Amino acid sequence: MKLLVINGPNLNMLGKRDADQYGTETLDQISHRMSAKAAELDVNLEFFQSNHEGDIIDFIQANYENVSGILINPGALTHYGISLRDCLSDVKTPFIEIHLSDIHEREEFRRHSLISDLSFEQIKGHRGDGYIMALERLVSHLRKQL
Ligand code: DQA
């Protein structure tokens, strides 16, 4: 089984961003932890990060036919990225939405996600651990469907 792991704008800055919201781990450190868990689960991961909505859409369109699912933290695109929402809706690949912070406990403008109604699940507020949780949840969901 192969999954895409996609991180949106500013997530390349993890480790330097607000530690109270996002924790202290870098994106590389989280990705290494995910790779170790993926090896345990016998799953292949392909990682992608971009600060540009169109690049994320290009990446999904180029790869969705070869994968079983997507783990995505769209960053701020969560709240305004209609093209990204359309892309996820068009490809119909099962996905989990991840947020390091608890977006429902923050500013009003972060409370609404444009993709949560499409996602299999939203995992929020667990900092870097949320990525591992999401990986386990998506793999178990997909394996139940085989
Ligand atoms: C985030 C939450 C978003 O509101 C914010 O713009 C981010 C990160 C999170 O992981 O908590 O960049 O998606």
mmCIF file of N, CA and C in Angstrom, residues 11-124:
data_model
loop_
_atom_site.group_PDB
_atom_site.id
_atom_site.type_symbol
_atom_site.label_atom_id
_atom_site.label_comp_id
_atom_site.label_asym_id
_atom_site.label_seq_id
_atom_site.Cartn_x
_atom_site.Cartn_y
_atom_site.Cartn_z
ATOM 1 N N LEU A 11 4.528 24.870 6.684
ATOM 2 C CA LEU A 11 4.841 23.697 7.518
ATOM 3 C C LEU A 11 6.306 23.293 7.387
ATOM 4 N N ASN A 12 6.994 23.793 6.356
ATOM 5 C CA ASN A 12 8.449 23.627 6.274
ATOM 6 C C ASN A 12 9.159 24.394 7.392
ATOM 7 N N MET A 13 8.436 25.293 8.064
ATOM 8 C CA MET A 13 9.032 26.110 9.135
ATOM 9 C C MET A 13 8.808 25.521 10.528
ATOM 10 N N LEU A 14 8.209 24.339 10.591
ATOM 11 C CA LEU A 14 7.987 23.729 11.912
ATOM 12 C C LEU A 14 9.319 23.638 12.660
ATOM 13 N N GLY A 15 9.255 23.855 13.959
ATOM 14 C CA GLY A 15 10.486 23.921 14.754
ATOM 15 C C GLY A 15 10.839 25.371 15.036
ATOM 16 N N LYS A 16 10.412 26.258 14.099
ATOM 17 C CA LYS A 16 10.642 27.700 14.296
ATOM 18 C C LYS A 16 9.324 28.420 14.517
ATOM 19 N N ARG A 17 8.192 27.721 14.297
ATOM 20 C CA ARG A 17 6.882 28.361 14.460
ATOM 21 C C ARG A 17 6.473 28.312 15.931
ATOM 22 N N ASP A 18 5.337 28.890 16.245
ATOM 23 C CA ASP A 18 4.825 28.980 17.605
ATOM 24 C C ASP A 18 4.744 27.582 18.256
ATOM 25 N N ALA A 19 5.654 27.337 19.202
ATOM 26 C CA ALA A 19 5.751 26.003 19.804
ATOM 27 C C ALA A 19 4.500 25.650 20.605
ATOM 28 N N ASP A 20 3.821 26.661 21.147
ATOM 29 C CA ASP A 20 2.601 26.376 21.931
ATOM 30 C C ASP A 20 1.531 25.755 21.048
ATOM 31 N N GLN A 21 1.457 26.179 19.808
ATOM 32 C CA GLN A 21 0.448 25.649 18.888
ATOM 33 C C GLN A 21 0.943 24.410 18.156
ATOM 34 N N TYR A 22 2.219 24.453 17.732
ATOM 35 C CA TYR A 22 2.682 23.455 16.770
ATOM 36 C C TYR A 22 3.719 22.479 17.319
ATOM 37 N N GLY A 23 4.130 22.671 18.593
ATOM 38 C CA GLY A 23 5.176 21.811 19.142
ATOM 39 C C GLY A 23 6.553 22.231 18.660
ATOM 40 N N THR A 24 7.554 21.441 18.998
ATOM 41 C CA THR A 24 8.945 21.836 18.717
ATOM 42 C C THR A 24 9.597 20.981 17.629
ATOM 43 N N GLU A 25 8.918 19.935 17.200
ATOM 44 C CA GLU A 25 9.511 19.060 16.176
ATOM 45 C C GLU A 25 9.567 19.758 14.819
ATOM 46 N N THR A 26 10.604 19.435 14.050
ATOM 47 C CA THR A 26 10.671 19.912 12.669
ATOM 48 C C THR A 26 9.861 18.957 11.783
ATOM 49 N N LEU A 27 9.580 19.400 10.552
ATOM 50 C CA LEU A 27 8.844 18.536 9.619
ATOM 51 C C LEU A 27 9.670 17.287 9.289
ATOM 52 N N ASP A 28 10.987 17.450 9.209
ATOM 53 C CA ASP A 28 11.867 16.292 8.954
ATOM 54 C C ASP A 28 11.768 15.270 10.075
ATOM 55 N N GLN A 29 11.748 15.759 11.305
ATOM 56 C CA GLN A 29 11.661 14.836 12.448
ATOM 57 C C GLN A 29 10.326 14.083 12.436
ATOM 58 N N ILE A 30 9.251 14.807 12.148
ATOM 59 C CA ILE A 30 7.936 14.144 12.072
ATOM 60 C C ILE A 30 7.943 13.123 10.938
ATOM 61 N N SER A 31 8.518 13.509 9.804
ATOM 62 C CA SER A 31 8.537 12.615 8.640
ATOM 63 C C SER A 31 9.347 11.355 8.935
ATOM 64 N N HIS A 32 10.448 11.490 9.663
ATOM 65 C CA HIS A 32 11.245 10.310 10.036
ATOM 66 C C HIS A 32 10.440 9.378 10.937
ATOM 67 N N ARG A 33 9.718 9.963 11.880
ATOM 68 C CA ARG A 33 8.873 9.124 12.763
ATOM 69 C C ARG A 33 7.811 8.407 11.941
ATOM 70 N N MET A 34 7.252 9.123 10.960
ATOM 71 C CA MET A 34 6.230 8.485 10.109
ATOM 72 C C MET A 34 6.833 7.345 9.295
ATOM 73 N N SER A 35 8.034 7.559 8.774
ATOM 74 C CA SER A 35 8.674 6.512 7.971
ATOM 75 C C SER A 35 8.902 5.263 8.809
ATOM 76 N N ALA A 36 9.302 5.440 10.081
ATOM 77 C CA ALA A 36 9.535 4.281 10.961
ATOM 78 C C ALA A 36 8.218 3.549 11.188
ATOM 79 N N LYS A 37 7.140 4.271 11.444
ATOM 80 C CA LYS A 37 5.825 3.651 11.655
ATOM 81 C C LYS A 37 5.353 2.978 10.367
ATOM 82 N N ALA A 38 5.602 3.619 9.234
ATOM 83 C CA ALA A 38 5.172 3.050 7.949
ATOM 84 C C ALA A 38 5.896 1.722 7.682
ATOM 85 N N ALA A 39 7.179 1.653 8.065
ATOM 86 C CA ALA A 39 7.924 0.399 7.877
ATOM 87 C C ALA A 39 7.289 -0.701 8.730
ATOM 88 N N GLU A 40 6.933 -0.364 9.967
ATOM 89 C CA GLU A 40 6.247 -1.330 10.856
ATOM 90 C C GLU A 40 4.946 -1.817 10.230
ATOM 91 N N LEU A 41 4.233 -0.896 9.588
ATOM 92 C CA LEU A 41 2.919 -1.221 9.021
ATOM 93 C C LEU A 41 3.013 -1.779 7.603
ATOM 94 N N ASP A 42 4.238 -1.827 7.078
ATOM 95 C CA ASP A 42 4.477 -2.311 5.719
ATOM 96 C C ASP A 42 3.744 -1.449 4.665
ATOM 97 N N VAL A 43 3.932 -0.151 4.800
ATOM 98 C CA VAL A 43 3.283 0.821 3.907
ATOM 99 C C VAL A 43 4.369 1.728 3.323
ATOM 100 N N ASN A 44 4.207 2.147 2.071
ATOM 101 C CA ASN A 44 5.145 3.117 1.456
ATOM 102 C C ASN A 44 4.568 4.515 1.541
ATOM 103 N N LEU A 45 5.418 5.478 1.890
ATOM 104 C CA LEU A 45 4.966 6.873 1.963
ATOM 105 C C LEU A 45 5.738 7.706 0.953
ATOM 106 N N GLU A 46 5.042 8.658 0.317
ATOM 107 C CA GLU A 46 5.735 9.655 -0.503
ATOM 108 C C GLU A 46 5.405 11.023 0.081
ATOM 109 N N PHE A 47 6.447 11.772 0.439
ATOM 110 C CA PHE A 47 6.273 13.053 1.132
ATOM 111 C C PHE A 47 6.345 14.214 0.151
ATOM 112 N N PHE A 48 5.527 15.238 0.417
ATOM 113 C CA PHE A 48 5.565 16.452 -0.406
ATOM 114 C C PHE A 48 5.166 17.641 0.452
ATOM 115 N N GLN A 49 5.943 18.704 0.364
ATOM 116 C CA GLN A 49 5.565 19.962 1.038
ATOM 117 C C GLN A 49 5.685 21.093 0.036
ATOM 118 N N SER A 50 4.696 21.996 0.056
ATOM 119 C CA SER A 50 4.811 23.183 -0.790
ATOM 120 C C SER A 50 4.077 24.349 -0.138
ATOM 121 N N ASN A 51 4.592 25.528 -0.439
ATOM 122 C CA ASN A 51 3.927 26.746 0.021
ATOM 123 C C ASN A 51 2.923 27.257 -1.006
ATOM 124 N N HIS A 52 2.720 26.474 -2.090
ATOM 125 C CA HIS A 52 1.894 26.939 -3.206
ATOM 126 C C HIS A 52 0.734 25.981 -3.481
ATOM 127 N N GLU A 53 -0.458 26.501 -3.453
ATOM 128 C CA GLU A 53 -1.649 25.665 -3.641
ATOM 129 C C GLU A 53 -1.606 24.903 -4.970
ATOM 130 N N GLY A 54 -1.237 25.591 -6.046
ATOM 131 C CA GLY A 54 -1.218 24.956 -7.368
ATOM 132 C C GLY A 54 -0.226 23.794 -7.433
ATOM 133 N N ASP A 55 0.912 23.922 -6.748
ATOM 134 C CA ASP A 55 1.904 22.835 -6.744
ATOM 135 C C ASP A 55 1.351 21.608 -6.017
ATOM 136 N N ILE A 56 0.593 21.853 -4.966
ATOM 137 C CA ILE A 56 -0.005 20.731 -4.222
ATOM 138 C C ILE A 56 -1.041 20.036 -5.112
ATOM 139 N N ILE A 57 -1.826 20.827 -5.817
ATOM 140 C CA ILE A 57 -2.827 20.261 -6.729
ATOM 141 C C ILE A 57 -2.140 19.457 -7.839
ATOM 142 N N ASP A 58 -1.075 20.010 -8.427
ATOM 143 C CA ASP A 58 -0.327 19.293 -9.470
ATOM 144 C C ASP A 58 0.179 17.956 -8.929
ATOM 145 N N PHE A 59 0.703 17.980 -7.706
ATOM 146 C CA PHE A 59 1.260 16.757 -7.108
ATOM 147 C C PHE A 59 0.155 15.710 -6.901
ATOM 148 N N ILE A 60 -0.995 16.133 -6.390
ATOM 149 C CA ILE A 60 -2.098 15.176 -6.173
ATOM 150 C C ILE A 60 -2.561 14.609 -7.520
ATOM 151 N N GLN A 61 -2.742 15.494 -8.497
ATOM 152 C CA GLN A 61 -3.233 15.021 -9.807
ATOM 153 C C GLN A 61 -2.246 14.060 -10.467
ATOM 154 N N ALA A 62 -0.956 14.276 -10.235
ATOM 155 C CA ALA A 62 0.063 13.424 -10.873
ATOM 156 C C ALA A 62 0.183 12.067 -10.183
ATOM 157 N N ASN A 63 -0.259 11.974 -8.929
ATOM 158 C CA ASN A 63 0.031 10.763 -8.153
ATOM 159 C C ASN A 63 -1.173 9.990 -7.644
ATOM 160 N N TYR A 64 -2.368 10.570 -7.683
ATOM 161 C CA TYR A 64 -3.484 9.923 -6.966
ATOM 162 C C TYR A 64 -3.839 8.545 -7.531
ATOM 163 N N GLU A 65 -3.571 8.338 -8.819
ATOM 164 C CA GLU A 65 -3.976 7.050 -9.402
ATOM 165 C C GLU A 65 -3.099 5.892 -8.928
ATOM 166 N N ASN A 66 -1.956 6.223 -8.333
ATOM 167 C CA ASN A 66 -1.024 5.168 -7.897
ATOM 168 C C ASN A 66 -1.006 4.977 -6.394
ATOM 169 N N VAL A 67 -1.931 5.598 -5.667
ATOM 170 C CA VAL A 67 -1.919 5.476 -4.205
ATOM 171 C C VAL A 67 -3.294 5.092 -3.674
ATOM 172 N N SER A 68 -3.291 4.582 -2.422
ATOM 173 C CA SER A 68 -4.551 4.168 -1.787
ATOM 174 C C SER A 68 -5.153 5.277 -0.927
ATOM 175 N N GLY A 69 -4.321 6.220 -0.487
ATOM 176 C CA GLY A 69 -4.856 7.259 0.395
ATOM 177 C C GLY A 69 -3.889 8.424 0.545
ATOM 178 N N ILE A 70 -4.388 9.472 1.213
ATOM 179 C CA ILE A 70 -3.606 10.708 1.389
ATOM 180 C C ILE A 70 -3.716 11.154 2.846
ATOM 181 N N LEU A 71 -2.573 11.567 3.401
ATOM 182 C CA LEU A 71 -2.547 12.247 4.707
ATOM 183 C C LEU A 71 -2.172 13.689 4.401
ATOM 184 N N ILE A 72 -3.002 14.627 4.803
ATOM 185 C CA ILE A 72 -2.724 16.015 4.402
ATOM 186 C C ILE A 72 -2.947 16.992 5.544
ATOM 187 N N ASN A 73 -1.932 17.841 5.749
ATOM 188 C CA ASN A 73 -2.106 19.030 6.577
ATOM 189 C C ASN A 73 -1.986 20.216 5.613
ATOM 190 N N PRO A 74 -3.122 20.810 5.226
ATOM 191 C CA PRO A 74 -3.066 21.873 4.222
ATOM 192 C C PRO A 74 -2.638 23.229 4.789
ATOM 193 N N GLY A 75 -2.277 23.309 6.100
ATOM 194 C CA GLY A 75 -1.955 24.610 6.687
ATOM 195 C C GLY A 75 -3.135 25.553 6.511
ATOM 196 N N ALA A 76 -2.844 26.810 6.221
ATOM 197 C CA ALA A 76 -3.914 27.810 6.097
ATOM 198 C C ALA A 76 -4.842 27.556 4.912
ATOM 199 N N LEU A 77 -4.393 26.734 3.944
ATOM 200 C CA LEU A 77 -5.278 26.414 2.806
ATOM 201 C C LEU A 77 -6.547 25.701 3.280
ATOM 202 N N THR A 78 -6.463 25.090 4.453
ATOM 203 C CA THR A 78 -7.632 24.465 5.081
ATOM 204 C C THR A 78 -8.822 25.416 5.075
ATOM 205 N N HIS A 79 -8.520 26.696 5.312
ATOM 206 C CA HIS A 79 -9.584 27.663 5.580
ATOM 207 C C HIS A 79 -10.007 28.463 4.346
ATOM 208 N N TYR A 80 -9.177 28.446 3.286
ATOM 209 C CA TYR A 80 -9.545 29.256 2.115
ATOM 210 C C TYR A 80 -9.228 28.605 0.768
ATOM 211 N N GLY A 81 -8.682 27.387 0.789
ATOM 212 C CA GLY A 81 -8.203 26.790 -0.466
ATOM 213 C C GLY A 81 -9.296 26.041 -1.220
ATOM 214 N N ILE A 82 -10.105 26.776 -1.950
ATOM 215 C CA ILE A 82 -11.224 26.136 -2.660
ATOM 216 C C ILE A 82 -10.710 25.250 -3.795
ATOM 217 N N SER A 83 -9.613 25.659 -4.457
ATOM 218 C CA SER A 83 -9.075 24.808 -5.532
ATOM 219 C C SER A 83 -8.559 23.496 -4.970
ATOM 220 N N LEU A 84 -7.946 23.552 -3.808
ATOM 221 C CA LEU A 84 -7.471 22.315 -3.184
ATOM 222 C C LEU A 84 -8.655 21.431 -2.799
ATOM 223 N N ARG A 85 -9.684 22.034 -2.257
ATOM 224 C CA ARG A 85 -10.896 21.267 -1.939
ATOM 225 C C ARG A 85 -11.449 20.591 -3.210
ATOM 226 N N ASP A 86 -11.546 21.360 -4.290
ATOM 227 C CA ASP A 86 -12.070 20.793 -5.538
ATOM 228 C C ASP A 86 -11.216 19.613 -5.994
ATOM 229 N N CYS A 87 -9.904 19.750 -5.875
ATOM 230 C CA CYS A 87 -8.997 18.687 -6.293
ATOM 231 C C CYS A 87 -9.241 17.422 -5.471
ATOM 232 N N LEU A 88 -9.308 17.568 -4.146
ATOM 233 C CA LEU A 88 -9.526 16.395 -3.282
ATOM 234 C C LEU A 88 -10.882 15.758 -3.570
ATOM 235 N N SER A 89 -11.857 16.590 -3.878
ATOM 236 C CA SER A 89 -13.185 16.095 -4.202
ATOM 237 C C SER A 89 -13.164 15.360 -5.549
ATOM 238 N N ASP A 90 -12.452 15.907 -6.526
ATOM 239 C CA ASP A 90 -12.393 15.306 -7.870
ATOM 240 C C ASP A 90 -11.714 13.937 -7.852
ATOM 241 N N VAL A 91 -10.594 13.822 -7.127
ATOM 242 C CA VAL A 91 -9.829 12.572 -7.220
ATOM 243 C C VAL A 91 -10.461 11.455 -6.391
ATOM 244 N N LYS A 92 -11.252 11.835 -5.403
ATOM 245 C CA LYS A 92 -11.992 10.854 -4.572
ATOM 246 C C LYS A 92 -11.093 9.887 -3.816
ATOM 247 N N THR A 93 -9.821 10.228 -3.649
ATOM 248 C CA THR A 93 -8.919 9.369 -2.879
ATOM 249 C C THR A 93 -9.222 9.568 -1.396
ATOM 250 N N PRO A 94 -9.392 8.479 -0.619
ATOM 251 C CA PRO A 94 -9.667 8.654 0.804
ATOM 252 C C PRO A 94 -8.527 9.404 1.494
ATOM 253 N N PHE A 95 -8.876 10.356 2.352
ATOM 254 C CA PHE A 95 -7.802 11.093 3.033
ATOM 255 C C PHE A 95 -8.179 11.451 4.463
ATOM 256 N N ILE A 96 -7.136 11.677 5.258
ATOM 257 C CA ILE A 96 -7.306 12.210 6.617
ATOM 258 C C ILE A 96 -6.678 13.589 6.651
ATOM 259 N N GLU A 97 -7.384 14.496 7.297
ATOM 260 C CA GLU A 97 -6.922 15.881 7.476
ATOM 261 C C GLU A 97 -6.239 15.976 8.844
ATOM 262 N N ILE A 98 -5.026 16.499 8.846
ATOM 263 C CA ILE A 98 -4.255 16.603 10.098
ATOM 264 C C ILE A 98 -3.996 18.075 10.420
ATOM 265 N N HIS A 99 -4.115 18.415 11.698
ATOM 266 C CA HIS A 99 -3.661 19.722 12.187
ATOM 267 C C HIS A 99 -2.894 19.512 13.479
ATOM 268 N N LEU A 100 -1.726 20.143 13.565
ATOM 269 C CA LEU A 100 -0.933 20.034 14.795
ATOM 270 C C LEU A 100 -1.660 20.692 15.957
ATOM 271 N N SER A 101 -2.246 21.851 15.692
ATOM 272 C CA SER A 101 -2.963 22.595 16.729
ATOM 273 C C SER A 101 -4.436 22.199 16.706
ATOM 274 N N ASP A 102 -5.142 22.622 17.756
ATOM 275 C CA ASP A 102 -6.587 22.371 17.778
ATOM 276 C C ASP A 102 -7.284 23.580 17.143
ATOM 277 N N ILE A 103 -7.581 23.475 15.862
ATOM 278 C CA ILE A 103 -8.108 24.635 15.122
ATOM 279 C C ILE A 103 -9.466 25.109 15.660
ATOM 280 N N HIS A 104 -10.142 24.245 16.390
ATOM 281 C CA HIS A 104 -11.443 24.668 16.948
ATOM 282 C C HIS A 104 -11.307 25.497 18.211
ATOM 283 N N GLU A 105 -10.110 25.517 18.776
ATOM 284 C CA GLU A 105 -9.866 26.285 20.002
ATOM 285 C C GLU A 105 -9.073 27.552 19.712
ATOM 286 N N ARG A 106 -8.950 27.928 18.433
ATOM 287 C CA ARG A 106 -8.121 29.087 18.087
ATOM 288 C C ARG A 106 -8.994 30.213 17.528
ATOM 289 N N GLU A 107 -8.406 31.094 16.720
ATOM 290 C CA GLU A 107 -9.159 32.221 16.181
ATOM 291 C C GLU A 107 -10.357 31.722 15.370
ATOM 292 N N GLU A 108 -11.385 32.555 15.319
ATOM 293 C CA GLU A 108 -12.613 32.225 14.587
ATOM 294 C C GLU A 108 -12.311 31.768 13.138
ATOM 295 N N PHE A 109 -11.367 32.491 12.470
ATOM 296 C CA PHE A 109 -11.138 32.186 11.050
ATOM 297 C C PHE A 109 -10.507 30.822 10.821
ATOM 298 N N ARG A 110 -9.974 30.190 11.884
ATOM 299 C CA ARG A 110 -9.386 28.852 11.719
ATOM 300 C C ARG A 110 -10.388 27.743 12.005
ATOM 301 N N ARG A 111 -11.551 28.101 12.509
ATOM 302 C CA ARG A 111 -12.469 27.042 12.977
ATOM 303 C C ARG A 111 -13.125 26.292 11.832
ATOM 304 N N HIS A 112 -13.222 26.960 10.672
ATOM 305 C CA HIS A 112 -13.898 26.296 9.563
ATOM 306 C C HIS A 112 -12.877 25.665 8.620
ATOM 307 N N SER A 113 -13.087 24.388 8.338
ATOM 308 C CA SER A 113 -12.253 23.683 7.365
ATOM 309 C C SER A 113 -13.078 23.451 6.105
ATOM 310 N N LEU A 114 -12.481 23.778 4.959
ATOM 311 C CA LEU A 114 -13.175 23.573 3.681
ATOM 312 C C LEU A 114 -13.118 22.119 3.220
ATOM 313 N N ILE A 115 -12.361 21.290 3.946
ATOM 314 C CA ILE A 115 -12.221 19.900 3.473
ATOM 315 C C ILE A 115 -12.725 18.859 4.463
ATOM 316 N N SER A 116 -13.151 19.284 5.659
ATOM 317 C CA SER A 116 -13.484 18.276 6.684
ATOM 318 C C SER A 116 -14.678 17.410 6.286
ATOM 319 N N ASP A 117 -15.593 17.952 5.485
ATOM 320 C CA ASP A 117 -16.740 17.122 5.072
ATOM 321 C C ASP A 117 -16.343 16.058 4.045
ATOM 322 N N LEU A 118 -15.175 16.230 3.428
ATOM 323 C CA LEU A 118 -14.703 15.247 2.446
ATOM 324 C C LEU A 118 -13.771 14.225 3.086
ATOM 325 N N SER A 119 -13.158 14.620 4.219
ATOM 326 C CA SER A 119 -12.108 13.766 4.790
ATOM 327 C C SER A 119 -12.716 12.615 5.572
ATOM 328 N N PHE A 120 -11.987 11.502 5.606
ATOM 329 C CA PHE A 120 -12.412 10.347 6.373
ATOM 330 C C PHE A 120 -12.427 10.720 7.850
ATOM 331 N N GLU A 121 -11.486 11.542 8.264
ATOM 332 C CA GLU A 121 -11.387 11.953 9.663
ATOM 333 C C GLU A 121 -10.521 13.206 9.751
ATOM 334 N N GLN A 122 -10.756 14.013 10.796
ATOM 335 C CA GLN A 122 -9.889 15.165 11.058
ATOM 336 C C GLN A 122 -9.175 14.901 12.383
ATOM 337 N N ILE A 123 -7.850 14.960 12.382
ATOM 338 C CA ILE A 123 -7.086 14.771 13.625
ATOM 339 C C ILE A 123 -6.417 16.093 13.943
ATOM 340 N N LYS A 124 -6.712 16.628 15.123
ATOM 341 C CA LYS A 124 -6.223 17.975 15.463
ATOM 342 C C LYS A 124 -5.762 18.011 16.914
#
